[in-house]
Coordinates of C-alpha atoms in Angstrom, one line a residue:
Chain O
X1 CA 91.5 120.6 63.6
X2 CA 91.3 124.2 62.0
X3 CA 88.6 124.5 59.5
X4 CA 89.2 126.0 56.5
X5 CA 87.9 129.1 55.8
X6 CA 88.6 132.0 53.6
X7 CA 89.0 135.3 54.1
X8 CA 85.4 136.4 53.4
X9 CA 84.5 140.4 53.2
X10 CA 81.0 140.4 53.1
X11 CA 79.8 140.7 48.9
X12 CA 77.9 143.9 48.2
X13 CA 74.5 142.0 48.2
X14 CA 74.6 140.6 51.8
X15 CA 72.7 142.9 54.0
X16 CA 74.4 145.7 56.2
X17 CA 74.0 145.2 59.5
X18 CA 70.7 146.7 61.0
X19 CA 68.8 147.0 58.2
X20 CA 67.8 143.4 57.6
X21 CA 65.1 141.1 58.8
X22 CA 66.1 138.6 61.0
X23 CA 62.7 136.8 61.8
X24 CA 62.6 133.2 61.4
X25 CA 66.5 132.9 62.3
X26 CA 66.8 130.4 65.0
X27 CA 70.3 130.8 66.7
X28 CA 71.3 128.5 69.7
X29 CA 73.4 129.8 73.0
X30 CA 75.3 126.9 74.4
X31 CA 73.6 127.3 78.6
X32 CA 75.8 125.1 80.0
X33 CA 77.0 128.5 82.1
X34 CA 77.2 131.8 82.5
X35 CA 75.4 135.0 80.5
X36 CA 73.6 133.1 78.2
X37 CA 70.0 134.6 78.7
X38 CA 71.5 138.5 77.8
X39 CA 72.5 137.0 74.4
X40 CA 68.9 135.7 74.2
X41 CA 67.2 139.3 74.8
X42 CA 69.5 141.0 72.2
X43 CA 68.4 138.3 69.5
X44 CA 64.8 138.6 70.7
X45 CA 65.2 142.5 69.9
X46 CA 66.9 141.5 66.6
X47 CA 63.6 139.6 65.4
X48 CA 65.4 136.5 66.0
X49 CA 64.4 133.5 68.2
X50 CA 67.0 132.4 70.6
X51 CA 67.4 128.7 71.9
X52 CA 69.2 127.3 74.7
X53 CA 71.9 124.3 73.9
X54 CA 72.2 121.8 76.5
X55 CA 72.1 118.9 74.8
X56 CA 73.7 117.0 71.9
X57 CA 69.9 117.1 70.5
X58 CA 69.6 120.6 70.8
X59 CA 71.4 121.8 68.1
X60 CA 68.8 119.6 65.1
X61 CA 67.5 122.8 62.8
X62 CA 69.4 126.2 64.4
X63 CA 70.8 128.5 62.1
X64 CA 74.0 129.3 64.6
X65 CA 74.9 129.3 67.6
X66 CA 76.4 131.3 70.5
X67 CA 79.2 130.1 73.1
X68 CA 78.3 133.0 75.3
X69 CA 80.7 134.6 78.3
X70 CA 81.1 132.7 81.5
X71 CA 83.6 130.5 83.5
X72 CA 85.9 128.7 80.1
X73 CA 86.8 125.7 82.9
X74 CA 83.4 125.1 84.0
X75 CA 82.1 125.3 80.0
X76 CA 84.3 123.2 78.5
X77 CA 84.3 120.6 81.1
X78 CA 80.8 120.5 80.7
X79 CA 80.3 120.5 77.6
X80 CA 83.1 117.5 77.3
X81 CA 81.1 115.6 79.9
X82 CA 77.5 115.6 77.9
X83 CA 79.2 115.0 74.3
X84 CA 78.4 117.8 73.0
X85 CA 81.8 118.8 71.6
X86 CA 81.6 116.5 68.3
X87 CA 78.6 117.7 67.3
X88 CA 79.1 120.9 68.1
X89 CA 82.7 120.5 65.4
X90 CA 80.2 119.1 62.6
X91 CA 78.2 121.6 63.1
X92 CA 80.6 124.9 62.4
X93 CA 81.6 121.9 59.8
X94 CA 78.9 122.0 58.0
X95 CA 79.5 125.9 56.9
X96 CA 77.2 126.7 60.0
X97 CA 78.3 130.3 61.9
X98 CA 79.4 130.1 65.7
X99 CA 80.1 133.5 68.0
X100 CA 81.8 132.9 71.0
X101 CA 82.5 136.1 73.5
X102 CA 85.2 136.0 76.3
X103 CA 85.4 132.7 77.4
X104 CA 83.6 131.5 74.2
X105 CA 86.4 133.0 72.6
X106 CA 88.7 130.9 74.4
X107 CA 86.3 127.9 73.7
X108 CA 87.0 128.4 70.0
X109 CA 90.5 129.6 69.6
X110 CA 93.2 127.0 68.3
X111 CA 95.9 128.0 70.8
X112 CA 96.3 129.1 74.3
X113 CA 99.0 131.6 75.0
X114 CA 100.4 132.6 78.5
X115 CA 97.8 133.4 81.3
X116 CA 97.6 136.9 82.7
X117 CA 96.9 135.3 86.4
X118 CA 95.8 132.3 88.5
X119 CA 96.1 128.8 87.5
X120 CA 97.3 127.0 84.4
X121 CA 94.7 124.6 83.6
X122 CA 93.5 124.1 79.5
X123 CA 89.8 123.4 79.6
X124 CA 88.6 121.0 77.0
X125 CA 87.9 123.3 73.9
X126 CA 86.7 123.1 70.6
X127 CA 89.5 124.8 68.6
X128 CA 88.4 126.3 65.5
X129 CA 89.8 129.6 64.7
X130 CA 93.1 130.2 64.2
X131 CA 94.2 132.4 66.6
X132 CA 96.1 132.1 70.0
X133 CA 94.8 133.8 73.0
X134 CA 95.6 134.9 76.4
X135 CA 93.8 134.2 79.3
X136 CA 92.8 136.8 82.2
X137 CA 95.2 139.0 79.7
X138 CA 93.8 142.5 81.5
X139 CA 94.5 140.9 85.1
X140 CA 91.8 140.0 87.9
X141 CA 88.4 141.5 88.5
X142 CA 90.3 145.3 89.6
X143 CA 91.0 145.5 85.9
X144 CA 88.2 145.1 84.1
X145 CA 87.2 147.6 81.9
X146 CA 85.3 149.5 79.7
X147 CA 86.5 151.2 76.4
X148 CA 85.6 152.3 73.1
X149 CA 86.4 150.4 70.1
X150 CA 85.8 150.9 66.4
X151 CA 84.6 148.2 64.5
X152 CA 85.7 147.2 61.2
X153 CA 82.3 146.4 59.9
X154 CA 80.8 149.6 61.1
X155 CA 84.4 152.3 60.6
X156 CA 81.9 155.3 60.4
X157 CA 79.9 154.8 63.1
X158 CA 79.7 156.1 66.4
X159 CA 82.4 153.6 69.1
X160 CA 81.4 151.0 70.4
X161 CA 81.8 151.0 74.3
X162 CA 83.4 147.5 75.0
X163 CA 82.9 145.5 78.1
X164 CA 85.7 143.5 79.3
X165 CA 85.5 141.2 82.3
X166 CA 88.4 139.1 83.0
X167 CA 89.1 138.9 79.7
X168 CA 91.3 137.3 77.6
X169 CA 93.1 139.2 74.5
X170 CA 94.1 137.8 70.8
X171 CA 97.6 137.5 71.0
X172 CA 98.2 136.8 66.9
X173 CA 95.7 135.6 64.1
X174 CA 96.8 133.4 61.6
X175 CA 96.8 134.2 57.8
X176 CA 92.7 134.0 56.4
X177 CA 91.8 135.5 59.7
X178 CA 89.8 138.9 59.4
X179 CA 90.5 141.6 62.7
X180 CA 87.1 143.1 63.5
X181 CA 88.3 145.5 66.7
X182 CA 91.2 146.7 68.2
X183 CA 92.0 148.2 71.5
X184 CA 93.8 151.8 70.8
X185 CA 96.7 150.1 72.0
X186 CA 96.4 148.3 69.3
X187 CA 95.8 144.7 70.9
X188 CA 93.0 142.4 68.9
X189 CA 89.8 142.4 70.9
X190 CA 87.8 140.7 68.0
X191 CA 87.9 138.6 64.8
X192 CA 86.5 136.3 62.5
X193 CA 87.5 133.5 60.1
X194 CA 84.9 132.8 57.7
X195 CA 81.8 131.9 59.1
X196 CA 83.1 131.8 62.8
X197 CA 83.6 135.2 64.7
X198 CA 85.0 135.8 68.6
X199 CA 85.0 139.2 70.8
X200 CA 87.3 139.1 74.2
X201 CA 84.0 141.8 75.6
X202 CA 80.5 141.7 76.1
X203 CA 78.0 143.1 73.3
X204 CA 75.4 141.3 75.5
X205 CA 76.3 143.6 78.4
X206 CA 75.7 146.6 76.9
X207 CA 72.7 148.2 74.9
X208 CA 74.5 148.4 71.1
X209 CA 73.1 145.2 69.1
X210 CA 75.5 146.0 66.0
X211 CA 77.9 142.9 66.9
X212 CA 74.5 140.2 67.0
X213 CA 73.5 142.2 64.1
X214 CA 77.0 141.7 62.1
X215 CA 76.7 138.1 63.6
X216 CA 73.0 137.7 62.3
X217 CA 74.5 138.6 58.8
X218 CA 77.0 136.3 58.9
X219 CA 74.0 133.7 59.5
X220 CA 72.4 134.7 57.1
X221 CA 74.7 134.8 54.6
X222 CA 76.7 131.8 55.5
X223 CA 73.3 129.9 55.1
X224 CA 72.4 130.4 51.5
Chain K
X1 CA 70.8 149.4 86.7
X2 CA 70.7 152.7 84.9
X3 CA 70.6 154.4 88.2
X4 CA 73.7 153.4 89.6
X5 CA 75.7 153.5 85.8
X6 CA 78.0 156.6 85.7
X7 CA 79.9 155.3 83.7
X8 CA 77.8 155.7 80.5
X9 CA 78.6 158.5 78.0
X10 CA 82.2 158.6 78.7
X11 CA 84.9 157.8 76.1
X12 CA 87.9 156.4 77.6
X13 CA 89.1 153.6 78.9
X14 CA 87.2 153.0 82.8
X15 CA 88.0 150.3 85.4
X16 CA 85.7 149.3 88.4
X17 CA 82.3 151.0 86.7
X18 CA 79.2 149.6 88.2
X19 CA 78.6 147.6 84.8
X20 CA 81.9 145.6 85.0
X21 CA 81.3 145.0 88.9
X22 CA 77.5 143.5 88.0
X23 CA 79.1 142.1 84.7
X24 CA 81.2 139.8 86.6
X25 CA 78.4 138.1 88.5
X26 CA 76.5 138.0 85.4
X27 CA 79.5 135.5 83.6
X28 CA 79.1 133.5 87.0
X29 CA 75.4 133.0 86.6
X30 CA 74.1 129.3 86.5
X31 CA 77.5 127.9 87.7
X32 CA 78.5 127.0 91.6
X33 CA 80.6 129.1 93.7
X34 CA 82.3 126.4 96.1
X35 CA 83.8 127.2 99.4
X36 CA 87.6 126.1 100.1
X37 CA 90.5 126.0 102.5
X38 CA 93.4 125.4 101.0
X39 CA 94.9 125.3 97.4
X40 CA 94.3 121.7 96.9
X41 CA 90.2 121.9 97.9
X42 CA 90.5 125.1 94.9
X43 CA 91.9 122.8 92.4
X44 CA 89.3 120.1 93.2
X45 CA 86.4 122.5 92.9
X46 CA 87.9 124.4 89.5
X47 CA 88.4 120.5 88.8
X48 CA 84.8 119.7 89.2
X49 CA 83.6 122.9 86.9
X50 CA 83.0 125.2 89.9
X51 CA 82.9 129.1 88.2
X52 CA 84.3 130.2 91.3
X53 CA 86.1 129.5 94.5
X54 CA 85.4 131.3 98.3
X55 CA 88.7 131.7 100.1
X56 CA 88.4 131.1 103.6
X57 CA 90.1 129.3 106.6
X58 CA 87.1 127.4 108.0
X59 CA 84.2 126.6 105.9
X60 CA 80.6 127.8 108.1
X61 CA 80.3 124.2 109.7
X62 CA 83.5 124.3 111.1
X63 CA 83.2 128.1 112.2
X64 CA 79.9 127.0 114.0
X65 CA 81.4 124.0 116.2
X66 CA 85.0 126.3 116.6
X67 CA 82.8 129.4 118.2
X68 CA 84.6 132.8 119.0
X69 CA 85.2 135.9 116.8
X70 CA 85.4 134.7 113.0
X71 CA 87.5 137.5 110.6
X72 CA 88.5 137.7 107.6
X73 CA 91.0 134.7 106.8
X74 CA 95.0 135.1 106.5
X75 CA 95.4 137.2 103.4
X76 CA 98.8 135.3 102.3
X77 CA 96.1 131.9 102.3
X78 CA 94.0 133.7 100.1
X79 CA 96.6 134.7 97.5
X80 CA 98.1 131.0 97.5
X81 CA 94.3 130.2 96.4
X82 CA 94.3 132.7 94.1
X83 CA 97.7 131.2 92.7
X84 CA 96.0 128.2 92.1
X85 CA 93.5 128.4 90.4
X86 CA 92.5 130.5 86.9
X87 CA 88.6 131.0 88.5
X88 CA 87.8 134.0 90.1
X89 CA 88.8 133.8 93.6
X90 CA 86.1 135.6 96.4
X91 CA 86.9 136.2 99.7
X92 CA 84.7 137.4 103.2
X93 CA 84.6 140.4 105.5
X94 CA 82.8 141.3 108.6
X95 CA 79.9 143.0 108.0
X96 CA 80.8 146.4 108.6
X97 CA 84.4 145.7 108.7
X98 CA 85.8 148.2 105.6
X99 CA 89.4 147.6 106.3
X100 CA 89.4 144.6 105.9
X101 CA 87.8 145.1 102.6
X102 CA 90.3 147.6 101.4
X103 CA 93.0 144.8 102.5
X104 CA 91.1 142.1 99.8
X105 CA 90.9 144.5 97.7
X106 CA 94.6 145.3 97.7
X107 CA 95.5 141.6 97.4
X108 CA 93.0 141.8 94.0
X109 CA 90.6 138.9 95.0
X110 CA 87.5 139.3 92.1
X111 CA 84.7 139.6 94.5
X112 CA 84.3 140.4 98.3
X113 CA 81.2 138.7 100.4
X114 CA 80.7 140.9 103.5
X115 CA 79.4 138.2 105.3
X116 CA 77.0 137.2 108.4
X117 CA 78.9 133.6 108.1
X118 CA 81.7 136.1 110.0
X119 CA 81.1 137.9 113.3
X120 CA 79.5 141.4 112.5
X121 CA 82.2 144.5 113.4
X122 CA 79.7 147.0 112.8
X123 CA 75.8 146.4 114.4
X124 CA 74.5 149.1 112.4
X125 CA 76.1 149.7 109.4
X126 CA 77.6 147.6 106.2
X127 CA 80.3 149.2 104.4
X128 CA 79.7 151.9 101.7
X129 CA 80.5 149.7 98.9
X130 CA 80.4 152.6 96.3
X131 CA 83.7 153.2 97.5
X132 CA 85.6 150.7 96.1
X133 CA 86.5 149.0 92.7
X134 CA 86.1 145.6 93.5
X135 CA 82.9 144.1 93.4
X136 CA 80.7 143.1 96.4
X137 CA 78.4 140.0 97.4
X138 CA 75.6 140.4 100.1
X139 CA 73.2 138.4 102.1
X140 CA 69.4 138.9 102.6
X141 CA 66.8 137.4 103.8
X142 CA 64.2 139.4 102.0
X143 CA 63.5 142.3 99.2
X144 CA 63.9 145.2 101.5
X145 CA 67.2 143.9 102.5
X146 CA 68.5 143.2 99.3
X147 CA 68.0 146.2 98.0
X148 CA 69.8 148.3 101.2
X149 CA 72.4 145.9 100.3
X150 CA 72.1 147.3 96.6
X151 CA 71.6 150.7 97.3
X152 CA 74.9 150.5 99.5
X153 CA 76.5 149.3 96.2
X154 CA 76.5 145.3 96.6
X155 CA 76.9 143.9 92.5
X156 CA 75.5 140.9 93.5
X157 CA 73.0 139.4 96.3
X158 CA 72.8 135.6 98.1
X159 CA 69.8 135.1 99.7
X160 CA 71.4 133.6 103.3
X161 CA 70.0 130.3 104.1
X162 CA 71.3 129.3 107.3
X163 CA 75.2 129.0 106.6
X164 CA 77.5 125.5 107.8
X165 CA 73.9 123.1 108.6
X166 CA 73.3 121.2 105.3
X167 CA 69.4 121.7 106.2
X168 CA 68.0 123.7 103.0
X169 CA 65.1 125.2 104.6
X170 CA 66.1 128.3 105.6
X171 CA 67.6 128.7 101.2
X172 CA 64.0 128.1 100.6
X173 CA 62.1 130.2 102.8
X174 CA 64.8 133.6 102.0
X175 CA 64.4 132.5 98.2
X176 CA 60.6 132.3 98.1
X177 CA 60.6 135.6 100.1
X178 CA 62.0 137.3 97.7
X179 CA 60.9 136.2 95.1
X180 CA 57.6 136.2 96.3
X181 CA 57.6 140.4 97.0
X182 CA 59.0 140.7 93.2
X183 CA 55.9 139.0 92.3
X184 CA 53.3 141.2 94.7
X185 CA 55.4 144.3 93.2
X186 CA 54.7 143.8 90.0
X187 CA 51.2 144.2 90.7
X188 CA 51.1 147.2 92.3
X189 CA 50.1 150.3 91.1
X190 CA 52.8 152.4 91.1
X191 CA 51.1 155.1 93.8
X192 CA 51.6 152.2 96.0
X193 CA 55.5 152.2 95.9
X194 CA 56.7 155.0 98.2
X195 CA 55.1 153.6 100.7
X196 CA 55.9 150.4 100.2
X197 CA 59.3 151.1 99.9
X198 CA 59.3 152.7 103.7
X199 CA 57.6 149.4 104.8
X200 CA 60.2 147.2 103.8
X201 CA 63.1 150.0 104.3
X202 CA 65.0 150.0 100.7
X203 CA 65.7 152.9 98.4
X204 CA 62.8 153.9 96.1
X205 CA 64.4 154.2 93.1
X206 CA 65.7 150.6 93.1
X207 CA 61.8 149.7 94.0
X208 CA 60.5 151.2 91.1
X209 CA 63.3 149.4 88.9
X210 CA 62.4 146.4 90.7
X211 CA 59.3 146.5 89.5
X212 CA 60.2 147.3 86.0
X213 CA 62.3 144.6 85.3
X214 CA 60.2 141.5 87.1
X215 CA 63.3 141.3 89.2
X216 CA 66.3 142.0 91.5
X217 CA 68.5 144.5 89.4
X218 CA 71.4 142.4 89.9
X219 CA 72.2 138.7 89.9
X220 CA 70.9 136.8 92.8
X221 CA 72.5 133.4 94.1
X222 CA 71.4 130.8 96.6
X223 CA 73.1 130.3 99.4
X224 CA 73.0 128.6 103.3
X225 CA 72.2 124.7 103.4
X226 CA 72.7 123.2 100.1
X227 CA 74.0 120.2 100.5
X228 CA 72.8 117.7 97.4
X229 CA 72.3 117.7 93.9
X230 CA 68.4 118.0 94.3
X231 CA 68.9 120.8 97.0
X232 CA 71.0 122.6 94.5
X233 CA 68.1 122.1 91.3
X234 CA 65.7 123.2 93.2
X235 CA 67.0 126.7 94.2
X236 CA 67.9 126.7 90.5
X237 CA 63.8 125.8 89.4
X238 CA 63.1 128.2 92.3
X239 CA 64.3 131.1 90.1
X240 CA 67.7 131.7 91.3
X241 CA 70.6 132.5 89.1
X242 CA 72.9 130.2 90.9
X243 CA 74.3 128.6 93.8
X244 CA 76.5 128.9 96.3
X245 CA 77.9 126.0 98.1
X246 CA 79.5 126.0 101.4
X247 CA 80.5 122.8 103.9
X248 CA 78.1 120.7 101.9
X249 CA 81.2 119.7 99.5
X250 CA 84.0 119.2 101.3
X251 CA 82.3 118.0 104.5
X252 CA 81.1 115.2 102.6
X253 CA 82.0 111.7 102.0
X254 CA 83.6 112.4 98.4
X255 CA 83.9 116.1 98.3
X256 CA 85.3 115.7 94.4
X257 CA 82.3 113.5 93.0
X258 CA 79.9 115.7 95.1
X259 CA 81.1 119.1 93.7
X260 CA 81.2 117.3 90.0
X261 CA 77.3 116.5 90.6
X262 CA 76.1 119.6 92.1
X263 CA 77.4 121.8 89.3
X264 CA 75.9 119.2 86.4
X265 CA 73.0 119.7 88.8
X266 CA 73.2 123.2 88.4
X267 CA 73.4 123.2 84.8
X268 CA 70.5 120.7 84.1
X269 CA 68.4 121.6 86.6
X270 CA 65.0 120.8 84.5
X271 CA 66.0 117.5 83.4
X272 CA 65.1 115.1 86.2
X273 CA 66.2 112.4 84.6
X274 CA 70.2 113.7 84.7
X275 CA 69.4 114.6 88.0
X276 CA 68.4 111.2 89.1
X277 CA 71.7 109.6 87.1
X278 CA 74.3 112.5 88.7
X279 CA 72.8 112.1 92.0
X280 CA 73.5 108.3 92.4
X281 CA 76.6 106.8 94.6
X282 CA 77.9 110.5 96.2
X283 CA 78.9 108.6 99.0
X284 CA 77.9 110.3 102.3
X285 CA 76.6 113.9 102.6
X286 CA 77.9 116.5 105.1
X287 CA 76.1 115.4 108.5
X288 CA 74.1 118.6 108.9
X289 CA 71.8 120.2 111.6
X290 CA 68.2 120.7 111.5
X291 CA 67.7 124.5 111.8
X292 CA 64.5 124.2 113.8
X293 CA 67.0 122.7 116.9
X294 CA 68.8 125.7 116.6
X295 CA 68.5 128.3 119.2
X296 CA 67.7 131.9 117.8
X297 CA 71.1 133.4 119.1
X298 CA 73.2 130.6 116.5
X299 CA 71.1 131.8 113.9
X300 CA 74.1 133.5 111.8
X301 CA 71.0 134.7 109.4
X302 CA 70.0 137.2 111.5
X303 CA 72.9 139.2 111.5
X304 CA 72.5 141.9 108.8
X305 CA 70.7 145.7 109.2

């Protein structure tokens, strides 16, 4: 159930990151679990006013919406249990933009590759973007890391220092699928499809708001 | 957590920095960590939506009524858990006990809880926890003691309860006292914090960003006694960032259903009205002890320095 979506680079009237106004942009962060109240403070720095998603109910009148990092078992289970995957697919349906970090990511991504450790269990997902990814790709806890990545939206820039927690990797993108960051390695750390965007780290976790900002862009623009 | 982050302003690639060790406990933040003795009782709690499993080889109630010295638990048990599950696996220590530390840590479990649930191997100290890559979970009872445990490098803090009794009191009273000294810290002047950082025995600098922030510089779960649904919510509306579960799951009547309920619980923990719906037909809950009968000496709360 892959949504079409074209390759979109941003036209030369959508705002550059950072130097828009964000106020009045109401995006959602699906709290069933996990670091959904550092997404919040980023937004709230932004201009933007964060909501919590709980509920089927809760996602009447938001502009986007975040699937923030946590446990991808315990999200999708819950999330399957209080019905809020079907409207959560007419949602991004109707043209509306979804970010999902680390086990977001996973939450979104059409196809589950091989797992780096532990168990083999698919939790229920809501498979959007056409990618396949690799669970616990880095290893356990020992190996997270941090690194520096250059994003494609930002190529002159300073890096950007990457948290990775457990986290999975982008094993291939399909065709219409835009890479936003690699690792120097070369492995896909982020990505987007249209109006629907995934990083394997943790902007949330760090102090550099220029992925919400790209991601508040891709609001705005995908709203007009 | 500026004061601990080294890492910042380097460019290459950096395992074990203080913000991945925090990070971690961040992603587990409104979820249940379940305790579990085999691979089966791993797959039920991951089953159930548990972000995270504790590997050990008698849950608190049962390392109450067994008595004796209580260590760390058969590493090969631990990596069959591990094997089983995708969650992050934990796994305890003695307090104190550093080797066996460095032995989880070598097996590559994703958090290690030096824990009074164990008996202590050191009366005086806890283990420098700077020293090592993997992450650390500590009990306290109070502020000054969670930030020693912080200052000594724990990523993450449970407030104790009283471990293996299913009696919630003890949660409460450890939850509302820190919480409680967050809130009279905030309103002190800031002359006021060196010496009230000597009073309650924690590092000053983690006082002073204590009171910045309005709260504990890392995540803070609930722990010791939770044994329902409600019990779980209520650390949750308390102000905690989570809950750890011990014998109350699989000392129960329906450990599956039970551990099901207690994460929705978790997650919906202002809606009474889910509460009331996921609380109905658990079958029975562990039996549990009142802690008031408990003479001081069984009070596995009290260990800690």
């Amino acid at each position: 159930m892959v949504i079409p979506a074209p390759n979109l680079v941003l036209p030369k009237d959508t705002p550059a990151p950072g130097k828009a106004d964000y106020a009045g942009l109401k995006i959602g962060i699906l709290a069933l679990q996990g670091a959904f109240l550092e997404h919040a403070n980023m937004l709230r720095r932004l201009g933007a006013a964060p909501a919590e998603v709980r509920l089927p109910g809760d996602l009447d009148s938001l502009d986007g919406l975040i699937i923030p990092g946590g446990e991808s078992t315990t999200i999708g289970k819950l999330a399957e249990e209080f019905g809020l995957l079907e409207p959560m697919r007419q949602f991004i349906s109707a043209g509306k933009s979804v970010w999902g970090t680390c086990a977001g990511l996973i939450f979104l991504a059409r196809d589950i590759g091989a797992t780096g450790s532990g168990g083999h269990v698919t939790p229920p997902r809501l498979p959007v973007i056409d990618i396949t990814v690799n669970r616990n790709a880095f290893g356990r806890q020992v190996d997270s890391f941090e690194a520096d990545i250059y994003p494609a939206f930002a190529p002159d820039g300073p890096p950007f220092r990457a948290v990775f927690i457990r986290a999975p990797r982008i094993q291939s993108v399909g065709e219409g699928v835009q890479v936003l960051a690699r690792l120097e390695d070369g492995t896909i750390v982020a990505a987007r499809q249209g109006q629907i965007m995934v990083t394997a780290f943790h902007p949330e976790l760090t102090d550099d708001p220029r992925f919400h900002e790209y991601f508040l862009s891709l609001v705005k623009h995908f709203n007009r | 957590m500026t004061a601990q982050n080294g890492a910042q302003g380097q460019n290459g690639p950096e395992k074990g920095t203080w913000r991945v060790k925090v990070g971690l406990a961040q992603m587990l933040k409104g979820g249940v960590i379940m305790d579990v003795v085999t691979p089966e009782h791993a797959k039920i709690a991951e089953e159930a939506g548990a972000c995270a499993v504790m590997a050990l080889e008698r849950v608190p109630a049962d390392i109450r009524a067994h008595g004796g010295v209580a260590r760390m638990s058969d590493p090969a048990l631990i990596e069959r858990i591990m094997n089983a599950v995708s969650i992050p696996v934990m796994a305890k220590v003695r307090i104190g006990h550093f080797v066996e530390a460095q032995i989880l840590e070598a097996i590559g479990v994703d958090y290690i809880d030096e824990s009074e649930v164990l008996t202590p191997a050191d009366e005086q100290h806890h283990i420098n926890k700077h020293e090592f890559k993997v992450p650390f979970v500590c009990g306290c009872r109070n502020l000054g003691e969670a930030l020693r445990r912080i200052g000594e490098g724990a990523a993450m803090i449970r407030t104790k309860g009283e471990a293996g009794t299913g009696d919630v009191v003890e949660a409460v009273r450890h939850a509302r006292a820190v919480l409680g000294e967050i809130r009279r810290l905030q309103n002190m002047p800031d002359e006021e914090l060196m010496t009230y950082a000597k009073e309650i025995g924690a590092p000053y600098e983690l006082v002073k960003e204590t009171k910045e922030l309005g709260r504990l510089p890392v995540v803070n779960f609930a722990a010791g006694g939770v044994a329902t649904p409600a019990d779980a919510a209520m650390m949750m509306q308390l102000g905690m960032d989570g809950v750890f579960v011990g014998s109350g799951i699989f000392k129960s009547g329906n450990p599956a259903k039970r551990a099901k309920a207690i994460v929705e619980a978790v997650t919906h923990y202002n809606n009474p009205k889910i509460l009331a719906e996921i609380s109905k037909d658990l079958g029975e809950p562990m039996v549990g002890i009142n802690v008031s009968s408990l003479p001081r000496e069984e009070m596995l709360a009290e260990r800690g320095w």
